[in-house]
Every structure is written in C-alpha cells, then in structure tokens.
C-alpha positions as a LaTeX table, in Angstrom:
\begin{tabular}{lrrr}
\hline
Residue & $x$ (\AA) & $y$ (\AA) & $z$ (\AA) \\
\hline
Unk1 & 16.84 & $-13.46$ & 1.32 \\
Unk2 & 13.31 & $-11.74$ & 3.04 \\
Unk3 & 10.76 & $-14.30$ & 3.76 \\
Unk4 & 7.68 & $-13.63$ & 0.80 \\
Unk5 & 4.79 & $-11.55$ & 1.68 \\
Unk6 & 3.11 & $-9.78$ & $-1.07$ \\
Unk7 & 4.71 & $-11.60$ & $-3.89$ \\
Unk8 & 4.41 & $-15.16$ & $-2.62$ \\
Unk9 & 1.42 & $-15.80$ & $-4.75$ \\
Unk10 & 3.06 & $-14.00$ & $-7.55$ \\
Unk11 & 4.13 & $-17.18$ & $-9.43$ \\
Unk12 & 0.73 & $-18.69$ & $-9.44$ \\
Unk13 & $-1.36$ & $-19.08$ & $-12.18$ \\
Unk14 & $-4.51$ & $-17.04$ & $-11.86$ \\
Unk15 & $-3.74$ & $-15.69$ & $-8.52$ \\
Unk16 & $-6.15$ & $-12.93$ & $-9.20$ \\
Unk17 & $-8.72$ & $-15.44$ & $-8.62$ \\
Unk18 & $-10.97$ & $-15.25$ & $-5.30$ \\
Unk19 & $-9.94$ & $-19.21$ & $-5.73$ \\
Unk20 & $-6.58$ & $-18.96$ & $-5.77$ \\
Unk21 & $-6.19$ & $-16.55$ & $-3.13$ \\
Unk22 & $-8.82$ & $-18.49$ & $-0.66$ \\
Unk23 & $-6.63$ & $-21.17$ & $-1.40$ \\
Unk24 & $-3.67$ & $-20.09$ & $-0.17$ \\
Unk25 & $-5.00$ & $-18.74$ & 3.00 \\
Unk26 & $-7.35$ & $-15.77$ & 1.63 \\
Unk27 & $-10.20$ & $-14.29$ & 3.51 \\
Unk28 & $-9.17$ & $-15.43$ & 6.78 \\
Unk29 & $-7.75$ & $-12.59$ & 8.36 \\
Unk30 & $-10.94$ & $-10.53$ & 8.34 \\
Unk31 & $-12.80$ & $-13.41$ & 9.75 \\
Unk32 & $-10.31$ & $-13.04$ & 12.71 \\
Unk33 & $-10.93$ & $-8.82$ & 12.17 \\
Unk34 & $-14.71$ & $-9.63$ & 12.35 \\
Unk35 & $-14.08$ & $-10.99$ & 15.78 \\
Unk36 & $-12.08$ & $-8.18$ & 17.04 \\
Unk37 & $-12.89$ & $-4.89$ & 18.58 \\
Unk38 & $-12.07$ & $-2.20$ & 16.02 \\
Unk39 & $-9.77$ & $-0.41$ & 18.55 \\
Unk40 & $-8.02$ & $-3.86$ & 18.69 \\
Unk41 & $-7.17$ & $-4.11$ & 14.80 \\
Unk42 & $-5.44$ & $-0.45$ & 15.24 \\
Unk43 & $-3.70$ & $-1.62$ & 18.33 \\
Unk44 & $-2.28$ & $-4.66$ & 16.13 \\
Unk45 & $-1.12$ & $-2.36$ & 13.12 \\
Unk46 & 0.27 & $-0.05$ & 15.55 \\
Unk47 & 2.64 & $-2.96$ & 16.98 \\
Unk48 & 3.56 & $-3.79$ & 13.59 \\
Unk49 & 5.22 & $-0.68$ & 12.91 \\
Unk50 & 3.69 & $-0.63$ & 9.11 \\
Unk51 & 4.36 & 2.52 & 7.78 \\
Unk52 & 2.62 & 4.10 & 4.54 \\
Unk53 & 4.37 & 2.53 & 1.38 \\
Unk54 & 3.05 & 4.98 & $-0.70$ \\
Unk55 & 5.04 & 7.98 & $-0.15$ \\
Unk56 & 5.19 & 9.88 & 3.36 \\
Unk57 & 5.59 & 7.05 & 5.66 \\
Unk58 & 3.78 & 7.30 & 7.96 \\
Unk59 & 2.21 & 5.39 & 10.93 \\
Unk60 & $-0.41$ & 3.49 & 9.81 \\
Unk61 & $-2.24$ & 2.50 & 12.94 \\
Unk62 & $-1.55$ & 5.62 & 14.06 \\
Unk63 & $-3.23$ & 7.47 & 10.91 \\
Unk64 & $-6.41$ & 4.88 & 11.65 \\
Unk65 & $-6.58$ & 6.33 & 15.14 \\
Unk66 & $-7.00$ & 9.56 & 14.12 \\
Unk67 & $-10.85$ & 9.07 & 13.42 \\
Unk68 & $-13.09$ & 10.81 & 15.48 \\
Unk69 & $-14.34$ & 8.42 & 18.53 \\
Unk70 & $-17.76$ & 7.71 & 18.61 \\
Unk71 & $-19.19$ & 10.01 & 16.00 \\
Unk72 & $-21.76$ & 9.02 & 13.78 \\
Unk73 & $-20.81$ & 10.63 & 10.50 \\
Unk74 & $-19.96$ & 8.41 & 7.60 \\
Unk75 & $-16.37$ & 7.54 & 7.24 \\
Unk76 & $-14.75$ & 6.87 & 4.15 \\
Unk77 & $-11.76$ & 4.71 & 3.44 \\
Unk78 & $-10.12$ & 5.76 & $-0.55$ \\
Unk79 & $-7.60$ & 3.80 & $-1.73$ \\
Unk80 & $-4.64$ & 5.63 & $-3.33$ \\
Unk81 & $-3.78$ & 3.45 & $-6.54$ \\
Unk82 & $-3.21$ & 6.57 & $-8.54$ \\
Unk83 & 0.80 & 5.58 & $-8.83$ \\
Unk84 & 2.09 & 8.49 & $-10.99$ \\
Unk85 & 5.68 & 8.63 & $-9.28$ \\
Unk86 & 8.09 & 8.29 & $-12.13$ \\
Unk87 & 10.31 & 5.08 & $-11.53$ \\
Unk88 & 7.39 & 3.25 & $-9.85$ \\
Unk89 & 5.33 & 0.20 & $-10.52$ \\
Unk90 & 4.73 & $-2.59$ & $-7.60$ \\
Unk91 & 1.19 & $-1.37$ & $-6.98$ \\
Unk92 & 0.34 & $-2.04$ & $-10.44$ \\
Unk93 & 1.93 & $-5.50$ & $-9.54$ \\
Unk94 & $-0.39$ & $-6.12$ & $-6.76$ \\
Unk95 & $-3.28$ & $-4.65$ & $-8.60$ \\
Unk96 & $-2.92$ & $-7.52$ & $-11.22$ \\
Unk97 & $-1.58$ & $-10.53$ & $-9.55$ \\
Unk98 & $-3.13$ & $-10.43$ & $-5.85$ \\
Unk99 & $-5.83$ & $-7.98$ & $-5.67$ \\
Unk100 & $-7.92$ & $-9.82$ & $-3.54$ \\
Unk101 & $-4.94$ & $-9.09$ & $-0.70$ \\
Unk102 & $-6.09$ & $-5.21$ & $-1.05$ \\
Unk103 & $-10.00$ & $-6.00$ & $-0.93$ \\
Unk104 & $-9.54$ & $-8.12$ & 1.86 \\
Unk105 & $-6.86$ & $-5.01$ & 3.85 \\
Unk106 & $-9.59$ & $-2.61$ & 3.12 \\
Unk107 & $-12.21$ & $-4.50$ & 4.65 \\
Unk108 & $-10.11$ & $-5.08$ & 7.56 \\
Unk109 & $-9.63$ & $-0.94$ & 7.49 \\
Unk110 & $-12.89$ & $-0.68$ & 7.23 \\
Unk111 & $-13.95$ & $-2.72$ & 10.28 \\
Unk112 & $-10.99$ & $-0.37$ & 12.02 \\
Unk113 & $-12.02$ & 2.94 & 11.41 \\
Unk114 & $-16.14$ & 1.82 & 11.59 \\
Unk115 & $-16.53$ & 2.24 & 7.28 \\
Unk116 & $-19.60$ & 1.27 & 5.36 \\
Unk117 & $-17.76$ & 2.23 & 1.89 \\
Unk118 & $-14.66$ & 2.51 & 0.32 \\
Unk119 & $-13.20$ & 3.94 & $-3.34$ \\
Unk120 & $-10.28$ & 2.40 & $-4.99$ \\
Unk121 & $-8.67$ & 5.70 & $-7.20$ \\
Unk122 & $-6.53$ & 3.72 & $-10.12$ \\
Unk123 & $-4.55$ & 5.51 & $-12.06$ \\
Unk124 & $-6.03$ & 6.23 & $-15.46$ \\
Unk125 & $-3.27$ & 4.64 & $-17.33$ \\
Unk126 & $-3.63$ & 1.23 & $-15.30$ \\
Unk127 & $-6.28$ & $-0.18$ & $-17.84$ \\
Unk128 & $-5.19$ & $-3.76$ & $-17.54$ \\
Unk129 & $-5.20$ & $-3.51$ & $-13.51$ \\
Unk130 & $-8.82$ & $-1.59$ & $-13.48$ \\
Unk131 & $-10.12$ & $-4.25$ & $-15.68$ \\
Unk132 & $-8.61$ & $-7.05$ & $-13.35$ \\
Unk133 & $-9.13$ & $-5.27$ & $-9.96$ \\
Unk134 & $-12.92$ & $-4.44$ & $-10.69$ \\
Unk135 & $-13.10$ & $-8.26$ & $-11.81$ \\
Unk136 & $-11.80$ & $-9.24$ & $-8.06$ \\
Unk137 & $-14.25$ & $-6.61$ & $-6.52$ \\
Unk138 & $-17.44$ & $-8.54$ & $-8.22$ \\
Unk139 & $-15.77$ & $-12.19$ & $-7.22$ \\
Unk140 & $-15.72$ & $-10.48$ & $-4.13$ \\
Unk141 & $-19.49$ & $-9.19$ & $-3.97$ \\
Unk142 & $-20.72$ & $-12.58$ & $-5.53$ \\
Unk143 & $-18.93$ & $-14.80$ & $-2.59$ \\
Unk144 & $-20.98$ & $-12.05$ & 0.08 \\
Unk145 & $-17.54$ & $-10.70$ & 0.87 \\
Unk146 & $-18.21$ & $-7.24$ & 0.15 \\
Unk147 & $-21.76$ & $-5.87$ & 0.16 \\
Unk148 & $-24.70$ & $-6.13$ & 2.92 \\
Unk149 & $-24.05$ & $-8.58$ & 5.84 \\
Unk150 & $-20.55$ & $-9.45$ & 5.16 \\
Unk151 & $-20.57$ & $-13.50$ & 5.90 \\
Unk152 & $-23.48$ & $-13.17$ & 8.35 \\
Unk153 & $-21.33$ & $-10.65$ & 10.72 \\
Unk154 & $-23.58$ & $-8.04$ & 10.51 \\
Unk155 & $-20.99$ & $-5.46$ & 8.87 \\
Unk156 & $-21.99$ & $-3.79$ & 5.54 \\
Unk157 & $-18.76$ & $-2.33$ & 2.84 \\
Unk158 & $-19.24$ & $-1.64$ & $-0.47$ \\
Unk159 & $-16.02$ & $-1.07$ & $-3.04$ \\
Unk160 & $-16.72$ & 2.00 & $-5.82$ \\
Unk161 & $-13.56$ & 1.55 & $-8.41$ \\
Unk162 & $-13.19$ & 5.05 & $-9.30$ \\
Unk163 & $-10.28$ & 5.70 & $-12.38$ \\
Unk164 & $-7.94$ & 9.03 & $-12.65$ \\
Unk165 & $-7.49$ & 11.21 & $-15.69$ \\
Unk166 & $-3.84$ & 11.52 & $-15.88$ \\
Unk167 & $-3.16$ & 13.66 & $-13.18$ \\
Unk168 & 0.13 & 13.19 & $-11.52$ \\
Unk169 & $-1.29$ & 15.57 & $-8.93$ \\
Unk170 & $-3.90$ & 13.38 & $-7.57$ \\
Unk171 & $-1.59$ & 11.49 & $-6.44$ \\
Unk172 & $-1.22$ & 13.56 & $-3.32$ \\
Unk173 & $-4.28$ & 12.36 & $-0.91$ \\
Unk174 & $-6.28$ & 15.76 & $-0.71$ \\
Unk175 & $-5.86$ & 16.25 & $-4.46$ \\
Unk176 & $-6.74$ & 12.81 & $-4.89$ \\
Unk177 & $-9.90$ & 13.76 & $-2.54$ \\
Unk178 & $-11.01$ & 16.66 & $-4.75$ \\
Unk179 & $-10.94$ & 14.35 & $-8.13$ \\
Unk180 & $-13.00$ & 11.76 & $-6.21$ \\
Unk181 & $-15.33$ & 14.46 & $-5.26$ \\
Unk182 & $-15.73$ & 15.38 & $-8.91$ \\
Unk183 & $-13.87$ & 18.47 & $-8.53$ \\
Unk184 & $-10.05$ & 19.85 & $-10.29$ \\
Unk185 & $-7.70$ & 17.45 & $-8.44$ \\
Unk186 & $-5.96$ & 20.38 & $-6.38$ \\
Unk187 & $-4.92$ & 19.73 & $-3.24$ \\
Unk188 & $-5.80$ & 21.38 & 0.11 \\
Unk189 & $-4.41$ & 23.22 & 3.00 \\
Unk190 & $-3.83$ & 21.17 & 5.74 \\
Unk191 & $-5.44$ & 21.32 & 8.40 \\
Unk192 & $-8.13$ & 20.05 & 8.20 \\
Unk193 & $-6.63$ & 16.59 & 7.65 \\
Unk194 & $-9.04$ & 13.96 & 6.01 \\
Unk195 & $-9.39$ & 12.22 & 8.57 \\
Unk196 & $-11.27$ & 14.75 & 10.47 \\
Unk197 & $-12.57$ & 16.37 & 6.91 \\
Unk198 & $-11.91$ & 14.22 & 3.82 \\
Unk199 & $-14.00$ & 12.99 & 0.84 \\
Unk200 & $-17.43$ & 14.57 & 0.72 \\
Unk201 & $-16.62$ & 16.60 & 4.07 \\
Unk202 & $-16.57$ & 13.21 & 6.24 \\
Unk203 & $-13.68$ & 11.69 & 8.08 \\
Unk204 & $-11.43$ & 9.35 & 5.53 \\
Unk205 & $-8.32$ & 7.85 & 5.81 \\
Unk206 & $-6.48$ & 7.70 & 2.71 \\
Unk207 & $-4.26$ & 4.27 & 2.55 \\
Unk208 & $-1.87$ & 2.93 & $-0.01$ \\
Unk209 & $-2.50$ & $-0.24$ & $-2.21$ \\
Unk210 & 0.66 & $-1.96$ & $-1.03$ \\
Unk211 & 0.04 & $-0.83$ & 3.01 \\
Unk212 & $-3.51$ & $-2.40$ & 2.72 \\
Unk213 & $-2.37$ & $-5.70$ & 1.14 \\
Unk214 & $-0.02$ & $-6.03$ & 3.97 \\
Unk215 & $-2.75$ & $-5.71$ & 6.74 \\
Unk216 & $-4.31$ & $-9.20$ & 6.22 \\
Unk217 & $-0.44$ & $-10.53$ & 7.42 \\
Unk218 & $-0.57$ & $-8.79$ & 10.44 \\
Unk219 & $-4.00$ & $-9.56$ & 11.66 \\
Unk220 & $-3.51$ & $-13.42$ & 10.98 \\
Unk221 & 0.60 & $-13.65$ & 12.21 \\
Unk222 & 0.21 & $-10.57$ & 14.42 \\
Unk223 & 2.18 & $-7.06$ & 14.83 \\
Unk224 & 5.18 & $-8.01$ & 16.35 \\
Unk225 & 5.92 & $-10.79$ & 13.76 \\
Unk226 & 6.13 & $-8.18$ & 11.05 \\
Unk227 & 7.67 & $-5.41$ & 13.23 \\
Unk228 & 10.21 & $-8.27$ & 13.12 \\
Unk229 & 10.83 & $-8.37$ & 9.56 \\
Unk230 & 12.03 & $-4.85$ & 9.10 \\
Unk231 & 14.40 & $-2.02$ & 11.13 \\
Unk232 & 13.15 & $-0.58$ & 14.51 \\
Unk233 & 11.31 & 1.98 & 13.58 \\
Unk234 & 9.72 & 0.14 & 10.49 \\
Unk235 & 8.46 & $-3.24$ & 10.20 \\
Unk236 & 8.10 & $-5.83$ & 7.20 \\
Unk237 & 9.26 & $-6.03$ & 4.00 \\
Unk238 & 8.61 & $-3.79$ & 0.85 \\
Unk239 & 8.47 & $-3.72$ & $-3.33$ \\
Unk240 & 10.97 & $-2.18$ & $-4.53$ \\
Unk241 & 10.77 & $-1.05$ & $-8.14$ \\
Unk242 & 13.79 & $-1.21$ & $-9.49$ \\
Unk243 & 14.73 & 0.50 & $-13.13$ \\
Unk244 & 17.69 & 1.43 & $-15.13$ \\
Unk245 & 21.11 & $-0.09$ & $-15.76$ \\
Unk246 & 20.91 & $-3.40$ & $-13.51$ \\
Unk247 & 21.19 & $-6.62$ & $-14.40$ \\
Unk248 & 17.70 & $-7.99$ & $-13.27$ \\
Unk249 & 15.03 & $-4.92$ & $-12.87$ \\
Unk250 & 12.13 & $-5.24$ & $-11.96$ \\
Unk251 & 9.87 & $-5.73$ & $-8.97$ \\
Unk252 & 11.63 & $-6.66$ & $-5.86$ \\
Unk253 & 10.51 & $-7.99$ & $-2.45$ \\
Unk254 & 12.99 & $-7.01$ & 0.66 \\
Unk255 & 13.02 & $-6.14$ & 3.94 \\
Unk256 & 13.22 & $-2.49$ & 4.58 \\
Unk257 & 16.25 & $-3.13$ & 6.47 \\
Unk258 & 18.25 & $-3.94$ & 3.36 \\
Unk259 & 20.86 & $-1.39$ & 2.39 \\
Unk260 & 20.76 & 0.24 & $-1.16$ \\
Unk261 & 23.82 & $-1.35$ & $-2.04$ \\
Unk262 & 22.46 & $-5.24$ & $-1.08$ \\
Unk263 & 19.29 & $-4.10$ & $-3.16$ \\
Unk264 & 21.55 & $-3.02$ & $-6.14$ \\
Unk265 & 24.46 & $-5.85$ & $-6.32$ \\
Unk266 & 22.51 & $-8.99$ & $-4.03$ \\
Unk267 & 18.84 & $-8.50$ & $-5.12$ \\
Unk268 & 19.58 & $-7.39$ & $-9.03$ \\
Unk269 & 22.68 & $-8.84$ & $-10.01$ \\
Unk270 & 24.70 & $-5.40$ & $-9.87$ \\
Unk271 & 25.32 & $-2.89$ & $-12.57$ \\
Unk272 & 24.73 & $-3.97$ & $-16.08$ \\
Unk273 & 27.15 & $-4.43$ & $-18.87$ \\
Unk274 & 30.21 & $-4.08$ & $-16.20$ \\
Unk275 & 30.18 & $-0.26$ & $-15.89$ \\
Unk276 & 30.65 & 1.41 & $-13.33$ \\
Unk277 & 27.75 & 2.63 & $-10.51$ \\
Unk278 & 27.01 & 6.87 & $-10.96$ \\
Unk279 & 24.16 & 7.50 & $-8.72$ \\
Unk280 & 20.93 & 6.35 & $-7.96$ \\
Unk281 & 17.26 & 7.90 & $-7.15$ \\
Unk282 & 16.26 & 5.78 & $-3.79$ \\
Unk283 & 12.54 & 6.71 & $-3.88$ \\
Unk284 & 11.11 & 7.91 & $-6.91$ \\
Unk285 & 11.37 & 10.78 & $-8.61$ \\
Unk286 & 10.96 & 13.04 & $-6.26$ \\
Unk287 & 13.63 & 11.39 & $-3.97$ \\
Unk288 & 17.40 & 13.51 & $-3.84$ \\
Unk289 & 20.15 & 11.28 & $-5.32$ \\
Unk290 & 22.51 & 9.41 & $-3.75$ \\
Unk291 & 25.98 & 8.91 & $-5.30$ \\
Unk292 & 28.18 & 5.69 & $-5.72$ \\
Unk293 & 29.63 & 6.08 & $-2.19$ \\
Unk294 & 26.55 & 6.96 & $-0.24$ \\
Unk295 & 24.57 & 3.22 & $-0.92$ \\
Unk296 & 25.35 & 2.08 & 2.46 \\
Unk297 & 22.38 & 3.05 & 3.61 \\
Unk298 & 19.53 & 1.35 & 5.15 \\
Unk299 & 16.12 & 1.58 & 2.51 \\
Unk300 & 13.58 & 2.10 & 5.74 \\
Unk301 & 11.92 & 5.73 & 6.19 \\
Unk302 & 13.88 & 6.75 & 8.89 \\
Unk303 & 17.19 & 5.37 & 7.76 \\
Unk304 & 16.88 & 7.14 & 3.90 \\
Unk305 & 15.82 & 10.32 & 5.44 \\
Unk306 & 19.21 & 10.86 & 7.65 \\
Unk307 & 20.64 & 9.96 & 4.63 \\
Unk308 & 19.61 & 13.45 & 3.23 \\
Unk309 & 16.89 & 11.82 & 0.82 \\
Unk310 & 13.31 & 9.95 & 1.03 \\
Unk311 & 11.97 & 6.04 & 0.98 \\
Unk312 & 8.83 & 7.59 & $-0.78$ \\
Unk313 & 7.18 & 4.83 & $-2.83$ \\
Unk314 & 10.46 & 3.10 & $-3.44$ \\
Unk315 & 11.13 & 3.45 & $-6.96$ \\
Unk316 & 14.74 & 2.81 & $-7.64$ \\
Unk317 & 16.34 & 4.13 & $-10.47$ \\
Unk318 & 19.83 & 3.51 & $-11.02$ \\
\hline
\end{tabular}
C-alpha cells in the first residue's frame, strides 16, 4: 500500500481548518522555502519528477523554470480548480478536506517564480468546495500567512478566489485565463505560452490543485524521496477518481506506478456483482478506452501513453 500523502488528513475531524493543518505539520514547508533561493525550490521540484496532475502531465519544475529570469513584470500564479472532466472528482476532495495544503503549495510556488498574486479558478458548480476553500483563505490571512510581509519574511502574496460559470473549455489553461480576464472562455493559440504571456498579458504559471498540494511534501521531505514513490519518469502518488462497476468506488491514493489491474482489483475490490470486466477509461472521458486484456499497464503518464491512451486527470471509469 502506498504511503498516504494527499489523503493523510482526510479522516481527521475538521481537517479543513488551519488548526488541524498546523497540528499535522502544515506550513512548515513554506517556512523552509522562505529560507531557500527561488531557483533551489524549482530544482527540488525538478528532482521530484512531479508532473502535472490535472491532465497534461508536464514536468512541474520545468514549467516553473519557463518564467523569464530577471523580469520586473508582474508574475501570476493561477490554480486550475475547474474540475470539469467527466469521471473526475479528486480535486473536490482536496479543496474540501485539505485546502491549506493547496494554499501552502501556492505560497511555495509563488516564492519559486517570484509571484505576488495568485488566483484560484474554481468550477462554478463546486459551491461547497468554494465555501470551504474561501474560508481557509480567510484563516490564512488572519494568521499572517497571506498578504503583506508573510510571517515577517518580507514576502507578499495575495489570493483571489474566482468562480467559473460551467464552461467545460475553461479547464484548458488558456481558456481559463481568458475567463479570468473577464472575456469569453476561449482557448488561445500557443505560442506564446502562458509562462511568457498569460493572464493580463503577464508571465503566468497555471497549476492543478493536486499538483500544488504535493509541493509542501516535496520541500519538507526532498525531491528524491518523492521521486522514489513513483516510476522512473514520474514521481509520487496521486489521487484516482474511480467510478462505475467496482465494489468500492471513490477517491483512491496510490503510486503512479500501480497497474490498472491492481487499482481495480486490489484497491477497489474488483468488479461489482461478480460481473466480468469489459473496458476501462483510465484518465477521464477524454482518454482512450482500454479493454479487459489491456489493464496490466502502469498508471503513470508514460505507461498509459505507451498503451495508446493517457493518464489525464486520473478519472478511472470502469
């Protein structure tokens, strides 16, 4: 069984509160990151082999390094919480049960890219996650973890929480940015990529909720530790949203090196009602279907790509 990282606090009463997050070691990673050089933070994330957990699977540290060096322009950090891919619901759990992990991940990412302004774009239908996350942001401000001169460090960082309006296309980063700017949520042709010209025409990094929630653990325990939890080309565990005809559907945390067969039969109890497996969607509705004889494949980005499908948002529909 994989080490619990993302779900370690899910079982605790009031896990969404600042009190519980701090009692379980929360906000120690940002204290460490504030003593590090920004480039050192990015290098640690590169070592971790953390790849985007929202869909594209791009290496996170590499993405951060695309921000122009020495630029005096404002730099923005945008969190993609517009979880609209059918069969995917893992980010909702993080926003509801461990929102401060996302906030701390944002603070560390902001330190790495020299950003003073963050935006969290939450799916409009996610009313409860929006309420809980917004409450966590208010707690962080009250505790001096957001705003001016964070914890006496001289660093400033603010978060604006923005609700979407139900457009699936806003899950794509440039469509999301267009919507955030008050325009029609329509994707843009790339290049230029958001890291060069993103929100309001400024350098912008867009990261997924789960991706940022991994960052405090990487800073606290090291990139090599995180890399060792996964496969050769992708580090860590991740959250799988498993639905359909399995005995125990729901959010499952497992290594990215787990096989699809093991995820279904060992983690989720197999096929419900003794039925025979026909096919599986392994990465959200956009992913190609795998048949029952194709499930001995690892669930990392490259493993599923080599099988002719994709890891995507890890929405596993059985």
